[in-house]
Tab-separated table of C-alpha atoms in Angstrom:
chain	number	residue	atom	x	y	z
H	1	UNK	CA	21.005	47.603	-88.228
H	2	UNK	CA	20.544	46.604	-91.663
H	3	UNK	CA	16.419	47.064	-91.220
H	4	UNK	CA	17.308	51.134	-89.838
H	5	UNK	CA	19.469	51.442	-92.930
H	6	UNK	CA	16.644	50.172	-95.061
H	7	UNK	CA	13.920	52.829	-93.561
H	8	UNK	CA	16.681	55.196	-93.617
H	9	UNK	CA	17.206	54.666	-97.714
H	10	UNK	CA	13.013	54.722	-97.352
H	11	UNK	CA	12.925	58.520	-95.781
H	12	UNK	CA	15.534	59.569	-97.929
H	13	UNK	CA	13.615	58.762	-101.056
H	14	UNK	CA	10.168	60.456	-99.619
H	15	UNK	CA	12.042	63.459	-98.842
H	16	UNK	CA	14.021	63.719	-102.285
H	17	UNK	CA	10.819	62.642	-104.178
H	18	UNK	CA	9.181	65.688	-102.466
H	19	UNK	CA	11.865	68.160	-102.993
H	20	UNK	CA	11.566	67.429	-107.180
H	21	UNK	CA	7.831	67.587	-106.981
H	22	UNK	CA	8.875	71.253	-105.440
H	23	UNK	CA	11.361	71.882	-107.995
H	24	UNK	CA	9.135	71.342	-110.905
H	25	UNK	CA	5.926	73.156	-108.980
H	26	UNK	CA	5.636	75.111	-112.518
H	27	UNK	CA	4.871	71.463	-114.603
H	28	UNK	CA	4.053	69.510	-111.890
H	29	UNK	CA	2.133	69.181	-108.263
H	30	UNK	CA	1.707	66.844	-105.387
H	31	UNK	CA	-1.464	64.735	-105.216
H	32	UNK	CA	-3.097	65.450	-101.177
H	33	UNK	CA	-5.243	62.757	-100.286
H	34	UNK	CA	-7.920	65.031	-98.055
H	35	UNK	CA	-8.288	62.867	-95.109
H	36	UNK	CA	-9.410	65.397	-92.777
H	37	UNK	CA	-10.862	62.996	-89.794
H	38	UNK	CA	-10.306	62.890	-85.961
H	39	UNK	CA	-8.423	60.053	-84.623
H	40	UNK	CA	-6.865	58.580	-81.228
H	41	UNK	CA	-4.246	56.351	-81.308
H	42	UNK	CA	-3.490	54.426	-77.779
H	43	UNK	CA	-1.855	51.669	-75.845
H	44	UNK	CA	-3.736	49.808	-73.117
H	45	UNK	CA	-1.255	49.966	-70.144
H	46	UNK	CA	-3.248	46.423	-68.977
H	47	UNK	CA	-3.253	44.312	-72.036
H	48	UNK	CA	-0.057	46.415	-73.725
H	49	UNK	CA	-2.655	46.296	-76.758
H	50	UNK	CA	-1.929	48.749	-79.200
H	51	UNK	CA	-5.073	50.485	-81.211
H	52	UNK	CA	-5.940	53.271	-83.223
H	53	UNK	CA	-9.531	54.249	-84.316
H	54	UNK	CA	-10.990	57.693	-86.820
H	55	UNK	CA	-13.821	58.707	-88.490
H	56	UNK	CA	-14.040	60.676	-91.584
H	57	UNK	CA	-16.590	62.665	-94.045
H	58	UNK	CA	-14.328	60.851	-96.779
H	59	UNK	CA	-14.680	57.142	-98.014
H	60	UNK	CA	-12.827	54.368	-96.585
H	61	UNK	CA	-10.789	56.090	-94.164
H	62	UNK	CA	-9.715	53.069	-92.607
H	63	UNK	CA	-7.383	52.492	-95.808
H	64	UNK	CA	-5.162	54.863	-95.571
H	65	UNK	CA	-5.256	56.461	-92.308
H	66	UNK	CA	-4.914	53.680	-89.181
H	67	UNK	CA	-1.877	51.501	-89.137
H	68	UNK	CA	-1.079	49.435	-86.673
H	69	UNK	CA	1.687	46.069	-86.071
H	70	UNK	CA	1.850	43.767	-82.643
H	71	UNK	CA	4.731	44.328	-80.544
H	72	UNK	CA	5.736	47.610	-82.247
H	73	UNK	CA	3.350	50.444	-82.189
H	74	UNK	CA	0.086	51.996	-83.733
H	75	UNK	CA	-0.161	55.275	-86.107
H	76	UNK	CA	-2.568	57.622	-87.322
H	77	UNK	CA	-1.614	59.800	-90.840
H	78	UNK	CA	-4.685	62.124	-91.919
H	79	UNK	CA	-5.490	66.132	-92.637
H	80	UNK	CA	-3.285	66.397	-96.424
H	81	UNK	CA	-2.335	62.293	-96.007
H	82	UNK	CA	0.808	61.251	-96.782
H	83	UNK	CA	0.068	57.067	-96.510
H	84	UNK	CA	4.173	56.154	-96.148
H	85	UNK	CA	3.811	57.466	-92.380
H	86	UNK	CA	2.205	54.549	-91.225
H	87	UNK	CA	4.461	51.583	-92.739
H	88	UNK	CA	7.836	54.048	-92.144
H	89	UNK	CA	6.722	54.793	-89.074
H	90	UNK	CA	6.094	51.107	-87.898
H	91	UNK	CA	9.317	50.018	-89.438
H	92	UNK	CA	10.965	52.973	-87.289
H	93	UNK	CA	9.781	51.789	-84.732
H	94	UNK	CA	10.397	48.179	-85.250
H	95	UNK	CA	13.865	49.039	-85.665
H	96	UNK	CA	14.426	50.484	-82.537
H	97	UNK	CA	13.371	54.243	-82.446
H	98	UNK	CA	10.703	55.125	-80.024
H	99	UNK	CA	7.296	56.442	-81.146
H	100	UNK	CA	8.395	60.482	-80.615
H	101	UNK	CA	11.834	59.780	-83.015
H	102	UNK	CA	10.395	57.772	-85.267
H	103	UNK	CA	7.787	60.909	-86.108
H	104	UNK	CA	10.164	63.600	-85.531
H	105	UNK	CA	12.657	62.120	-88.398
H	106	UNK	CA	9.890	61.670	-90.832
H	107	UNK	CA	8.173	65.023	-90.153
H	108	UNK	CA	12.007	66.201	-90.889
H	109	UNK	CA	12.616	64.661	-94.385
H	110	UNK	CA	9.073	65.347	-95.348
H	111	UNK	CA	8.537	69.456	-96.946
H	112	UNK	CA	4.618	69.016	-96.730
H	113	UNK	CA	4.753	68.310	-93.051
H	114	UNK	CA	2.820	71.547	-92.545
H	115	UNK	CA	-0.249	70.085	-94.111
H	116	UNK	CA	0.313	67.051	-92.142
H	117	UNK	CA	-1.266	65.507	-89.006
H	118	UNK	CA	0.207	62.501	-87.416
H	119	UNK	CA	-0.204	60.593	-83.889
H	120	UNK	CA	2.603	57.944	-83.241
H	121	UNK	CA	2.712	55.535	-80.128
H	122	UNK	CA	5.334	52.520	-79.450
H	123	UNK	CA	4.652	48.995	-77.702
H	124	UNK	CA	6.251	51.050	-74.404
H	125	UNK	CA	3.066	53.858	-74.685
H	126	UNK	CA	5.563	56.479	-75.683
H	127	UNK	CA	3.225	58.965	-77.629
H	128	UNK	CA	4.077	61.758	-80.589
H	129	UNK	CA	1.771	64.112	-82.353
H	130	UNK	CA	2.424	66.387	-85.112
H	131	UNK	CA	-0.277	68.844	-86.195
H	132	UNK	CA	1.146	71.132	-89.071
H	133	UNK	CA	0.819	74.789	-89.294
H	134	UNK	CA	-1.743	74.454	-92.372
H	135	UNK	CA	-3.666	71.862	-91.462
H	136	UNK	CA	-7.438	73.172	-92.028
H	137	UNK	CA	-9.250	74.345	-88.695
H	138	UNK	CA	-10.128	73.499	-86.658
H	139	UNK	CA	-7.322	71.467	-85.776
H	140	UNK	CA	-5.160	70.544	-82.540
H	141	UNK	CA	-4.556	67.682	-80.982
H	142	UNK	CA	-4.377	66.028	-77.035
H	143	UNK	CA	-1.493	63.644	-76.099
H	144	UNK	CA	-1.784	62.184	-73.172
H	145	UNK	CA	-0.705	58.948	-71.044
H	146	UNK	CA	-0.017	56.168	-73.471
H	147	UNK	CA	-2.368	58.147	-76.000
H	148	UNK	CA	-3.040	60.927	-78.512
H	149	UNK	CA	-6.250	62.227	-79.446
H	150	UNK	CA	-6.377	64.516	-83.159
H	151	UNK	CA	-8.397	66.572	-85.124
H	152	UNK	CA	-8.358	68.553	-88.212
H	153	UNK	CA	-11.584	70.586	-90.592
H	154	UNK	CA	-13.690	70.231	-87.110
H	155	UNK	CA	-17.152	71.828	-86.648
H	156	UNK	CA	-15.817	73.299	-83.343
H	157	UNK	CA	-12.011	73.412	-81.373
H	158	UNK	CA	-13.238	71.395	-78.606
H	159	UNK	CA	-13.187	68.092	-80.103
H	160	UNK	CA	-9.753	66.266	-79.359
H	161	UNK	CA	-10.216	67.401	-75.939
H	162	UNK	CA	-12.980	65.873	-75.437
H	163	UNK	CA	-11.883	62.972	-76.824
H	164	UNK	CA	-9.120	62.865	-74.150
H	165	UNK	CA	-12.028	63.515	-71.811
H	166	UNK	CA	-13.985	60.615	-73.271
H	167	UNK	CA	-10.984	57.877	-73.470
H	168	UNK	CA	-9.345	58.552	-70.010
H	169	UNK	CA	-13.057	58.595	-68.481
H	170	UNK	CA	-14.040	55.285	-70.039
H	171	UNK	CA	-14.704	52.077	-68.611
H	172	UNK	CA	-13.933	48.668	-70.423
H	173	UNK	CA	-11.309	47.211	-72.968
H	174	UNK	CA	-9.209	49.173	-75.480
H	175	UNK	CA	-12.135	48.911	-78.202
H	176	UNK	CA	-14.659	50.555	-75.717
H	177	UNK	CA	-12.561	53.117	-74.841
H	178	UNK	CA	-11.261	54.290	-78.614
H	179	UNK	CA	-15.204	53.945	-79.403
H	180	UNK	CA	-16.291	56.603	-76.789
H	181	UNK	CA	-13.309	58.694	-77.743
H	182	UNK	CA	-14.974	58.854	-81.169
H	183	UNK	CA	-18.482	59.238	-79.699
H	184	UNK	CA	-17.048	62.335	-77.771
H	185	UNK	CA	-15.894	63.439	-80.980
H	186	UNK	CA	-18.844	63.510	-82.623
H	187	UNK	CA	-20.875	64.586	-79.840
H	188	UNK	CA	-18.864	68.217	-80.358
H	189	UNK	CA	-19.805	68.506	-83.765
H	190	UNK	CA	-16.674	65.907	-85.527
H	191	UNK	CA	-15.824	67.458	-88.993
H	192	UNK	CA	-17.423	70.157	-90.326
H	193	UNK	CA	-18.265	68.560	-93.510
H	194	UNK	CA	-20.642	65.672	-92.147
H	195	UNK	CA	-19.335	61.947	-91.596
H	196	UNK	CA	-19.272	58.777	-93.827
H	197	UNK	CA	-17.038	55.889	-92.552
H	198	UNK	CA	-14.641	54.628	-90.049
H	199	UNK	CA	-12.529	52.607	-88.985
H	200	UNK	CA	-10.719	50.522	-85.732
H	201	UNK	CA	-7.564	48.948	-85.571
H	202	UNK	CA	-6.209	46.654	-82.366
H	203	UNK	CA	-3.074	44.278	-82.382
H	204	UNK	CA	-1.750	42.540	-79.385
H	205	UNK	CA	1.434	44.454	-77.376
H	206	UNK	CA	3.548	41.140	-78.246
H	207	UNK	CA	4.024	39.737	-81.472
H	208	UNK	CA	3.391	35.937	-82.376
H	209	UNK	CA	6.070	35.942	-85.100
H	210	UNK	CA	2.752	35.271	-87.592
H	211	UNK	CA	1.281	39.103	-88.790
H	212	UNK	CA	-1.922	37.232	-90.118
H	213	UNK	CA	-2.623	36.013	-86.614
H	214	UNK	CA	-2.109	39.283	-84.817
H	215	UNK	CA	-5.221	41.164	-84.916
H	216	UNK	CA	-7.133	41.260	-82.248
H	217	UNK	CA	-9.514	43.951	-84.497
H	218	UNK	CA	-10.070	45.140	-87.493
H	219	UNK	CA	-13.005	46.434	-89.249
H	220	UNK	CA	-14.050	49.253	-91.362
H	221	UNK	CA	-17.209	51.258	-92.447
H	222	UNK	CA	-16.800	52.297	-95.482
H	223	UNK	CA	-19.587	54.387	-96.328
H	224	UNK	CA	-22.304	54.773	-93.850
H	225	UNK	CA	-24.683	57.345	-92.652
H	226	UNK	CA	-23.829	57.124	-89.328
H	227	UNK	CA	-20.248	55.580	-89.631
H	228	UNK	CA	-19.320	55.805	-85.514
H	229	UNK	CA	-22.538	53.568	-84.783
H	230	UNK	CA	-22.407	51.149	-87.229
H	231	UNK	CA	-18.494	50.620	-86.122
H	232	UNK	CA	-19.713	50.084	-82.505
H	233	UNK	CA	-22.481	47.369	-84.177
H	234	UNK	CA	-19.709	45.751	-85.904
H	235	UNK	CA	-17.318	45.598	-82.833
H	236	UNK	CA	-20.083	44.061	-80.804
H	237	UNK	CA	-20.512	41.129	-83.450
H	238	UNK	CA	-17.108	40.865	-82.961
H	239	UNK	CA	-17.414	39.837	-79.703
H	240	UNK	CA	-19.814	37.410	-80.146
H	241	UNK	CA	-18.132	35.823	-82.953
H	242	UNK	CA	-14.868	36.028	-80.669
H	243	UNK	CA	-16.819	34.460	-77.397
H	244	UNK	CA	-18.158	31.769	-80.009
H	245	UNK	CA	-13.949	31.300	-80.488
H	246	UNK	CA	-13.221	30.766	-76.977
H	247	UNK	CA	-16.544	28.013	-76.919
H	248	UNK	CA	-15.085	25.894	-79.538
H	249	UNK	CA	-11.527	26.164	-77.682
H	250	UNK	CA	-13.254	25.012	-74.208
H	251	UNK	CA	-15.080	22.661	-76.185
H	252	UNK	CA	-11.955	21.339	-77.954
H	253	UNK	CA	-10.441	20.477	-74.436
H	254	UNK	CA	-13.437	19.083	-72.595
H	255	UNK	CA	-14.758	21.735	-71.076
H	256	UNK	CA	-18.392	21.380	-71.503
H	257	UNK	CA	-19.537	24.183	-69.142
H	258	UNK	CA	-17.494	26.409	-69.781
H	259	UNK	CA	-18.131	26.044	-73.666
H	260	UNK	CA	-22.061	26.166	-72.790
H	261	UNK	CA	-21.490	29.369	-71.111
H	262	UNK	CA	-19.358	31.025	-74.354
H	263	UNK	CA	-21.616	30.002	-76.475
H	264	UNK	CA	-24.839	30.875	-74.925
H	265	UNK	CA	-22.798	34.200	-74.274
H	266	UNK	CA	-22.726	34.846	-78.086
H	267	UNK	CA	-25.948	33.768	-78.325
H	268	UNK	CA	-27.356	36.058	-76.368
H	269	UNK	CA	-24.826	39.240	-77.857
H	270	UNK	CA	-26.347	38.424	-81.205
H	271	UNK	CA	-30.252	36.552	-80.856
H	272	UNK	CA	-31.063	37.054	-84.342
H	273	UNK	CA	-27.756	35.739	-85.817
H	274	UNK	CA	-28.870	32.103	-85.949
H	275	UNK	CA	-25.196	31.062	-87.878
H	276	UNK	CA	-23.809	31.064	-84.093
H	277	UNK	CA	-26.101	29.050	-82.702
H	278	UNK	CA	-26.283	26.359	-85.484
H	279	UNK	CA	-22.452	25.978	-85.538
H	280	UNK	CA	-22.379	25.691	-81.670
H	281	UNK	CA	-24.989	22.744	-82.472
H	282	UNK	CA	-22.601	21.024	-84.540
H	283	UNK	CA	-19.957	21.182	-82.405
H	284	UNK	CA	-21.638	19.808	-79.924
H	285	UNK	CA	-23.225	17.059	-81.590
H	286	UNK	CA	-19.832	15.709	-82.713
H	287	UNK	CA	-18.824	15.807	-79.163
H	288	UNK	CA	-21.480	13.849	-78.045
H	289	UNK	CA	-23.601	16.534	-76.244
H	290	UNK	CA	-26.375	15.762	-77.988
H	291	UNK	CA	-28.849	16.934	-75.632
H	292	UNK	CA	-27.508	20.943	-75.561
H	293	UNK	CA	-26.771	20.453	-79.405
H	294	UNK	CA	-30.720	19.754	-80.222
H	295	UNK	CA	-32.236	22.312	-77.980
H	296	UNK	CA	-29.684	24.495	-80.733
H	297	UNK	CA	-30.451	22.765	-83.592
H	298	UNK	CA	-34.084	23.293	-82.974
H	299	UNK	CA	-34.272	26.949	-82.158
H	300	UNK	CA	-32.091	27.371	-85.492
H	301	UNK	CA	-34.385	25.273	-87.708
H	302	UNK	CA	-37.690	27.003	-86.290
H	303	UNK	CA	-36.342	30.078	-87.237
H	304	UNK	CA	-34.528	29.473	-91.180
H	305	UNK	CA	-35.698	26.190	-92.863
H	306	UNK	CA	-32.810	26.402	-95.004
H	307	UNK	CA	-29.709	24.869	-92.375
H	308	UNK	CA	-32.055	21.785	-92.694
H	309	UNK	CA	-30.484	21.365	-95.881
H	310	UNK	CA	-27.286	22.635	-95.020
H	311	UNK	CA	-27.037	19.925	-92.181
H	312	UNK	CA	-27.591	17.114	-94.864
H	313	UNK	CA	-24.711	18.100	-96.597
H	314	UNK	CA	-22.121	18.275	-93.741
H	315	UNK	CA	-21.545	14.330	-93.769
H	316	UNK	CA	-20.012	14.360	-97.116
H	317	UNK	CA	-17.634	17.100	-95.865
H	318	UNK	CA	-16.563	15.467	-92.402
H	319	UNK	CA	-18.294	17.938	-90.052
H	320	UNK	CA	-20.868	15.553	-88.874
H	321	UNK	CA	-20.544	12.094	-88.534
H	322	UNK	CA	-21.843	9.704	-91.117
H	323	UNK	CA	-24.484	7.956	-89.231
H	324	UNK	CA	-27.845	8.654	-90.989
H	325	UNK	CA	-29.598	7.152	-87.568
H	326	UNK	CA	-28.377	10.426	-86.076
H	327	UNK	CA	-28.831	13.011	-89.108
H	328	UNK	CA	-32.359	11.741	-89.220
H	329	UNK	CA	-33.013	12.644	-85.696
H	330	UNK	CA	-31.189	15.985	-86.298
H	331	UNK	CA	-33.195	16.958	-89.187
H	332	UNK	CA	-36.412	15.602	-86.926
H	333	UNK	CA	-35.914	18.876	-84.907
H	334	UNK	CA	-37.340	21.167	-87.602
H	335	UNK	CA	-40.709	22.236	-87.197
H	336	UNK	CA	-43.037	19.827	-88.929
H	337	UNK	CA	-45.175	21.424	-92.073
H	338	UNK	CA	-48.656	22.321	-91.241
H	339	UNK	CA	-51.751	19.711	-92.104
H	340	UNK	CA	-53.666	20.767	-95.119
C-alpha cells in the first residue's frame, strides 16, 4: 500500500509538472528527447524471462528507452521520450497493477501522451501499447501473446508487423528471438533516418531479492554503423563468457567433464578470444587437471606472449599455487624463441 501511494504521489507530480510547463507555453517549453526507434518488449512463456530490445538513428538508445526489473515486468518509452515511464511503470507494476493499468494511468496523468509511444508487459505476459496520435509516421504498433512490437519515424508501415512476424516465427531463447524481431525491423527499411545504436535488456521472471544479480542481459551499442549486428556480436560473447560461468561452477563441484565440455564450448563460440581459454587453464591447474590445463595454457601462450608474464604474477595474488616447480613447467609451455 504504502509503495502504490508513493507512485501515486510520483504520477501526480509528472502530470502537475506538465500542466505548468503548459501554463507558461508563452516563457517556457518542454524538452522532447527524440527517441524515435522500433522496439519489442516480451515475456518468454518458458523461462517467464522478461526482455525488451530497440534500435535507434539516435545515440545510446539503450539509456533511456529499455527498462526492465526481475519478477515485475519490462518497458519500452520512445517516439517524444518521456524517461519516468519506465521506473513508474515498473514500480506500478511492482505494486500490484498489471502491465495494461499501470500504462493506462500514466498515459492519463501525462498531457504529452500524444507524442508518446510506450509498450508495457508484467511478470504474468499481460501486454499494453500506447502509440499517440502525433507520434511521427510511420508509426503503429503489434501486441501480441506475451509481447508488443513498436515503431515510430519508419522508412515504411510494415515494420512492427513484421517484427511480430519475425519474433513469433523464431526459434531459440528470448535473446534470439528479440534479435530477429529487430532484424525484421530493419529488413523493412527501420527508421527513416538511418540507424546508430541499440540496445537489449533480459531479467529473470523471479526476483533473487539482489537487483545487481538479476540480469540475465544487458548490453548496449552506442554508436555503431550497423548497431543490430554488432548487438547480435555482443550477445554471442555473452554466451561464451556465460558457458565459461557454468565451467567454473561444474568445475567448482567436481565435475570435470562437464566443465571440459563448457569450457571448450566457449572456446569454440569465441576462437580468437584467448582470455577464455587461459582462465579455463588456471582453473584447472589449481584443481589438479593439469593435463587439460597445459594443452590450454599452450595454445594461449603460442598465440599472445604476454599471459607468460601475467601467469608469473598470479602466485603473489593467490590464483595459482606457490610452487615455482609447477610455474616453471607452466611457463615451459610457451613457444621457445627461435635460434639465431
Amino acid at each position: 500500500m504504502k509503495r502504490l501511494l508513493l507512485v501515486g504521489v510520483m504520477v501526480m507530480a509528472l502530470a502537475n509538472s506538465a500542466a505548468r510547463a503548459q501554463e507558461n507555453a508563452s516563457v517556457h517549453f518542454e524538452v522532447l528527447r527524440p527517441g524515435h526507434t522500433f522496439s519489442i518488449v516480451a515475456r518468454d512463456s518458458v523461462t517467464g524471462q522478461l526482455g525488451v530490445a530497440v534500435q535507434s538513428h539516435w545515440f545510446s538508445v539503450g539509456a533511456h528507452v529499455v527498462w526492465a526489473e526481475a519478477g515485475v515486468g519490462a518497458v519500452a518509452t520512445q517516439s517524444f521520450t518521456e524517461v519516468s515511464y519506465g521506473p513508474l511503470g515498473l514500480e506500478l507494476m511492482k505494486g500490484g497493477k498489471t502491465a495494461p493499468q499501470a500504462l493506462a494511468a500514466l498515459v492519463a496523468a501525462d498531457p504529452q501522451e500524444s507524442v508518446r509511444q510506450v509498450a508495457m508487459g508484467d511478470a504474468k505476459g499481460r501486454v499494453a501499447v500506447h502509440t499517440g496520435s502525433k507520434c511521427i509516421a510511420m508509426a503503429g504498433d503489434h501486441a501480441g501473446a506475451q509481447f508488443s512490437a513498436q515503431a515510430n519515424l519508419m522508412l515504411r508501415n510494415t515494420v512492427w508487423n513484421a517484427m511480430a512476424h519475425a519474433y513469433e516465427t523464431a526459434h531459440g531463447d528470448l535473446a534470439e528471438r528479440l534479435l530477429c524481431a529487430l532484424e525484421a525491423a530493419q529488413r523493412e527499411g527501420g527508421d527513416i533516418r538511418g540507424r546508430q545504436s541499440a540496445a537489449i535488456l533480459i531479467v529473470p521472471g523471479t526476483s533473487t531479492g539482489q537487483p545487481w544479480a538479476d540480469r540475465v542481459m544487458d548490453l548496449r551499442v552506442e554508436d555503431n554503423p550497423e548497431p543490430v549486428k554488432e548487438l547480435r556480436r555482443l550477445v554471442a560473447m555473452q554466451r561464451a563468457y556465460d558457458r565459461m560461468d557454468e565451467g567454473d561452477r561444474e568445475m567448482a563441484l567436481n565435475h570435470t567433464d562437464a566443465a571440459l565440455a563448457a569450457y571448450s564450448d566457449a572456446a569454440r563460440q569465441l576462437p580468437d578470444n584467448v582470455e577464455i581459454k587461459y582462465w579455463a587453464a588456471v582453473t584447472l591447474m589449481t584443481t589438479g587437471h593439469e593435463a587439460e590445463a597445459s594443452a590450454y595454457f599452450k595454445d594461449v601462450f603460442a598465440k599472445d606472449a604476454n599471459w607468460v608474464e601475467v601467469t608469473r604474477r598470479l602466485p603473489a595474488s593467490g590464483l595459482l599455487p606457490d610452487d615455482p616447480a609447477l610455474l616453471a613447467k607452466i611457463i615451459d609451455l610457451a613457444p621457445k624463441p627461435a635460434k639465431k
